[in-house]
Tab-separated table of C-alpha atoms in Angstrom:
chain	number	residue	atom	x	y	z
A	108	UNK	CA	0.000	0.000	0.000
A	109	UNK	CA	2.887	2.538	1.029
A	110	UNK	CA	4.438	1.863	-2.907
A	111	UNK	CA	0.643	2.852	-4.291
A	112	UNK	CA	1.087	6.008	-1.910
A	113	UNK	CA	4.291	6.967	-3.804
A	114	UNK	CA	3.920	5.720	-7.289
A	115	UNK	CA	0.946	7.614	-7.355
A	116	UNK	CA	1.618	11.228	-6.749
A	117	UNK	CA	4.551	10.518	-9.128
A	118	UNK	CA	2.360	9.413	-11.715
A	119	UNK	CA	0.383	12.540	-11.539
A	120	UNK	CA	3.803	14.621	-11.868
A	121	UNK	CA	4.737	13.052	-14.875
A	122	UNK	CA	1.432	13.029	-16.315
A	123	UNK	CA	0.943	16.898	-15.872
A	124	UNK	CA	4.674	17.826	-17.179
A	125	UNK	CA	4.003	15.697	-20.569
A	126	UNK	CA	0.478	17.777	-21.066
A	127	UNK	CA	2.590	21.092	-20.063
A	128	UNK	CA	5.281	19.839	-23.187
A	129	UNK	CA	2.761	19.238	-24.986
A	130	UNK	CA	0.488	22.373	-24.742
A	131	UNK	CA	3.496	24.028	-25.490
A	132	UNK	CA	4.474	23.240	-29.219
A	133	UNK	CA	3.001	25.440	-31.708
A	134	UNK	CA	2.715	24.101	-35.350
A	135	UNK	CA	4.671	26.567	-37.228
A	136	UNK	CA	2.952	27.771	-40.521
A	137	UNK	CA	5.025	26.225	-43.504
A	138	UNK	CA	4.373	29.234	-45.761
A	139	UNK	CA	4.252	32.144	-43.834
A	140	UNK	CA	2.844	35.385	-45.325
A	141	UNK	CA	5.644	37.646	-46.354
A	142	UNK	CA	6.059	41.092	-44.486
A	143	UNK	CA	5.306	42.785	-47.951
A	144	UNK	CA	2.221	41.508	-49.662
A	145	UNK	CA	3.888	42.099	-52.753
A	146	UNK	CA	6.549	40.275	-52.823
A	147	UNK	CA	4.625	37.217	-54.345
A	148	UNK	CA	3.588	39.075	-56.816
A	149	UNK	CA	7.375	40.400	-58.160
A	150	UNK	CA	9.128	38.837	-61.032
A	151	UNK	CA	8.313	37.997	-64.349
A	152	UNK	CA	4.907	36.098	-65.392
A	153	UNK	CA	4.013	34.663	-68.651
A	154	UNK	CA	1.045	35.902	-69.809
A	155	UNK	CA	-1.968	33.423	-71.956
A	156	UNK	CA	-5.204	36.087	-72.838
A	157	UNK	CA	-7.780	33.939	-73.935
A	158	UNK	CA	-10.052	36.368	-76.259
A	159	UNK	CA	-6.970	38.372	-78.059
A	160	UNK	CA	-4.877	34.858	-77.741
A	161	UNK	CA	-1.934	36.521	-77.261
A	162	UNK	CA	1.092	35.462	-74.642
A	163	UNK	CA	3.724	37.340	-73.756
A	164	UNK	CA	5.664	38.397	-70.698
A	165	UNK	CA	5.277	40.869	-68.491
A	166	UNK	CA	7.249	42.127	-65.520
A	167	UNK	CA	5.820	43.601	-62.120
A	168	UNK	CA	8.406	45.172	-59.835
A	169	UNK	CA	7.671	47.270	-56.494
A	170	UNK	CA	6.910	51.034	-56.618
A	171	UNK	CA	10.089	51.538	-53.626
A	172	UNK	CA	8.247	54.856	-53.089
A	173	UNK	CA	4.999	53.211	-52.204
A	174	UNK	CA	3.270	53.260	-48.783
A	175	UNK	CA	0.283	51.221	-49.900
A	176	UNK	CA	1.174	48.340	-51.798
A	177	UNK	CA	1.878	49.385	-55.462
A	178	UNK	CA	3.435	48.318	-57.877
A	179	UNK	CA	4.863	48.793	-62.032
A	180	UNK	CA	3.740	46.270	-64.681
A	181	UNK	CA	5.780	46.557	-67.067
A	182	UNK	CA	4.265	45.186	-71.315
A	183	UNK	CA	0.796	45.289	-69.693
A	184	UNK	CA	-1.951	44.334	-72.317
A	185	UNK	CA	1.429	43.473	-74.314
A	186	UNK	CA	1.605	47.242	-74.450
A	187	UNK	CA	5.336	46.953	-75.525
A	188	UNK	CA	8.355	47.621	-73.295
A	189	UNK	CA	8.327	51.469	-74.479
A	190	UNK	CA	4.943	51.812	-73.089
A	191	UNK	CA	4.115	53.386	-69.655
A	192	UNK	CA	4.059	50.904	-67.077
A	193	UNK	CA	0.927	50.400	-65.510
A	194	UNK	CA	0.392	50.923	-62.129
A	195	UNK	CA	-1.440	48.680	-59.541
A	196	UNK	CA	-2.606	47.914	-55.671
A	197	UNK	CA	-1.391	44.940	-53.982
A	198	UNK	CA	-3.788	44.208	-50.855
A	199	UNK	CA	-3.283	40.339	-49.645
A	200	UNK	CA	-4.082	38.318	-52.622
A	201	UNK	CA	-5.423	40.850	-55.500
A	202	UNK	CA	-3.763	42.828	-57.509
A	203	UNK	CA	-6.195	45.970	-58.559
A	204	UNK	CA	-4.980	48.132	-61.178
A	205	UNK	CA	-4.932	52.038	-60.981
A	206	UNK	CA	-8.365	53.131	-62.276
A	207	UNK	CA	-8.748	54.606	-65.471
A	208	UNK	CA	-5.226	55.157	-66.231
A	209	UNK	CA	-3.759	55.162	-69.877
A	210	UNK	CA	-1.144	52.611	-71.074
A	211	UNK	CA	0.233	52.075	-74.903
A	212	UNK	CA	-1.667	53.741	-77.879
A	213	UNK	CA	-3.748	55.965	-75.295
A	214	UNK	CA	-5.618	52.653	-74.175
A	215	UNK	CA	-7.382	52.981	-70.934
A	216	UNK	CA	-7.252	50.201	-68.644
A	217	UNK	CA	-9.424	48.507	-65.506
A	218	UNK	CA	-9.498	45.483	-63.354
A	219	UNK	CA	-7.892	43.419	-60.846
A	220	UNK	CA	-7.199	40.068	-60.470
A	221	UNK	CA	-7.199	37.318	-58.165
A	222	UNK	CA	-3.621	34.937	-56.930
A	223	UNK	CA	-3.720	31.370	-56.656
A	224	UNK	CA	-0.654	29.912	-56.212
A	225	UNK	CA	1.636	31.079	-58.771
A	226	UNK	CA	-1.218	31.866	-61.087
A	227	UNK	CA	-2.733	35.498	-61.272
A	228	UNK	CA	-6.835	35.278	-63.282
A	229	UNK	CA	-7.214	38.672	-64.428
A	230	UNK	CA	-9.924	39.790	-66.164
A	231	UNK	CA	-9.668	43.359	-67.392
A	232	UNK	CA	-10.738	45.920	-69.680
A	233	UNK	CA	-9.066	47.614	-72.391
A	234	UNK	CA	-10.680	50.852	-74.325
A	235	UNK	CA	-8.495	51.676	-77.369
A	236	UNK	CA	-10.625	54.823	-78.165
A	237	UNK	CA	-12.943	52.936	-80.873
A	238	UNK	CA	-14.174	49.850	-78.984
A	239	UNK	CA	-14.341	48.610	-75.074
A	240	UNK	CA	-12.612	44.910	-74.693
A	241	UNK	CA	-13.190	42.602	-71.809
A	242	UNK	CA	-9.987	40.252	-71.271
A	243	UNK	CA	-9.503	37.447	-69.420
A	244	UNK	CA	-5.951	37.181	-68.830
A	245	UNK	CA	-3.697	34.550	-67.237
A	246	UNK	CA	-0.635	34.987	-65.353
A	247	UNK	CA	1.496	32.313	-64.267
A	248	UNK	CA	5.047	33.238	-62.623
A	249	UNK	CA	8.111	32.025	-64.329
């Protein structure tokens, strides 16, 4: 009886030191969010538009001046590297471009799109001054 007396309270030491170890690991997330929301989004992408069936590349780098998330896309709507960038929002997963603002051959542009993965679907619209185009536009990151 005296050996129940001290196995026992040991027992219960043990017992409540392996539930303290064990309410103390933390699963660690294995892809953390990066400081900068935008940094997923930098780099080059290859670009597949499904109406115009075009592909080309395009490259999105970070405004350095920014304090809200934007960011340059360069060859937007395959507007040619001697085009204007245009100029977007990067909030958490979307990428919104700057409304109303005029790219290539005095096309105005609209949209944002969506990032899954390394895949951006962007639909957007173009005006080139004579007719208003809706594009669906795939990005995937090279």
């Amino acid at each position: 009886m005296s050996l129940m007396k001290n196995f026992l309270p040991s027992v219960f030491v043990l017992l409540a030191l392996v539930l303290i170890g064990f309410s103390s690991c933390t699963d660690s997330d294995p892809n953390p969010a990066p400081a900068d929301a935008r940094q997923v989004f930098l780099g080059v992408w290859s670009v597949s538009e499904t109406e115009t069936r075009l592909t080309y590349e395009v490259n999105i780098e970070a405004d350095t001046k920014s304090q809200n998330g934007g960011v340059f896309i360069y060859n937007f709507a395959n507007a040619g590297t001697s085009s204007n960038p245009a100029y977007a929002f990067v909030s958490g997963n979307t990428i919104s471009l700057e409304v109303n603002q005029v790219i290539g051959d005095g096309w105005i542009i609209n949209g944002s799109g969506t990032l899954s993965g390394s895949t951006i679907n962007w639909p957007y619209t173009l005006n080139d001054g004579a007719n208003l185009h809706n594009i669906s536009a795939i990005y995937i990151k090279l």
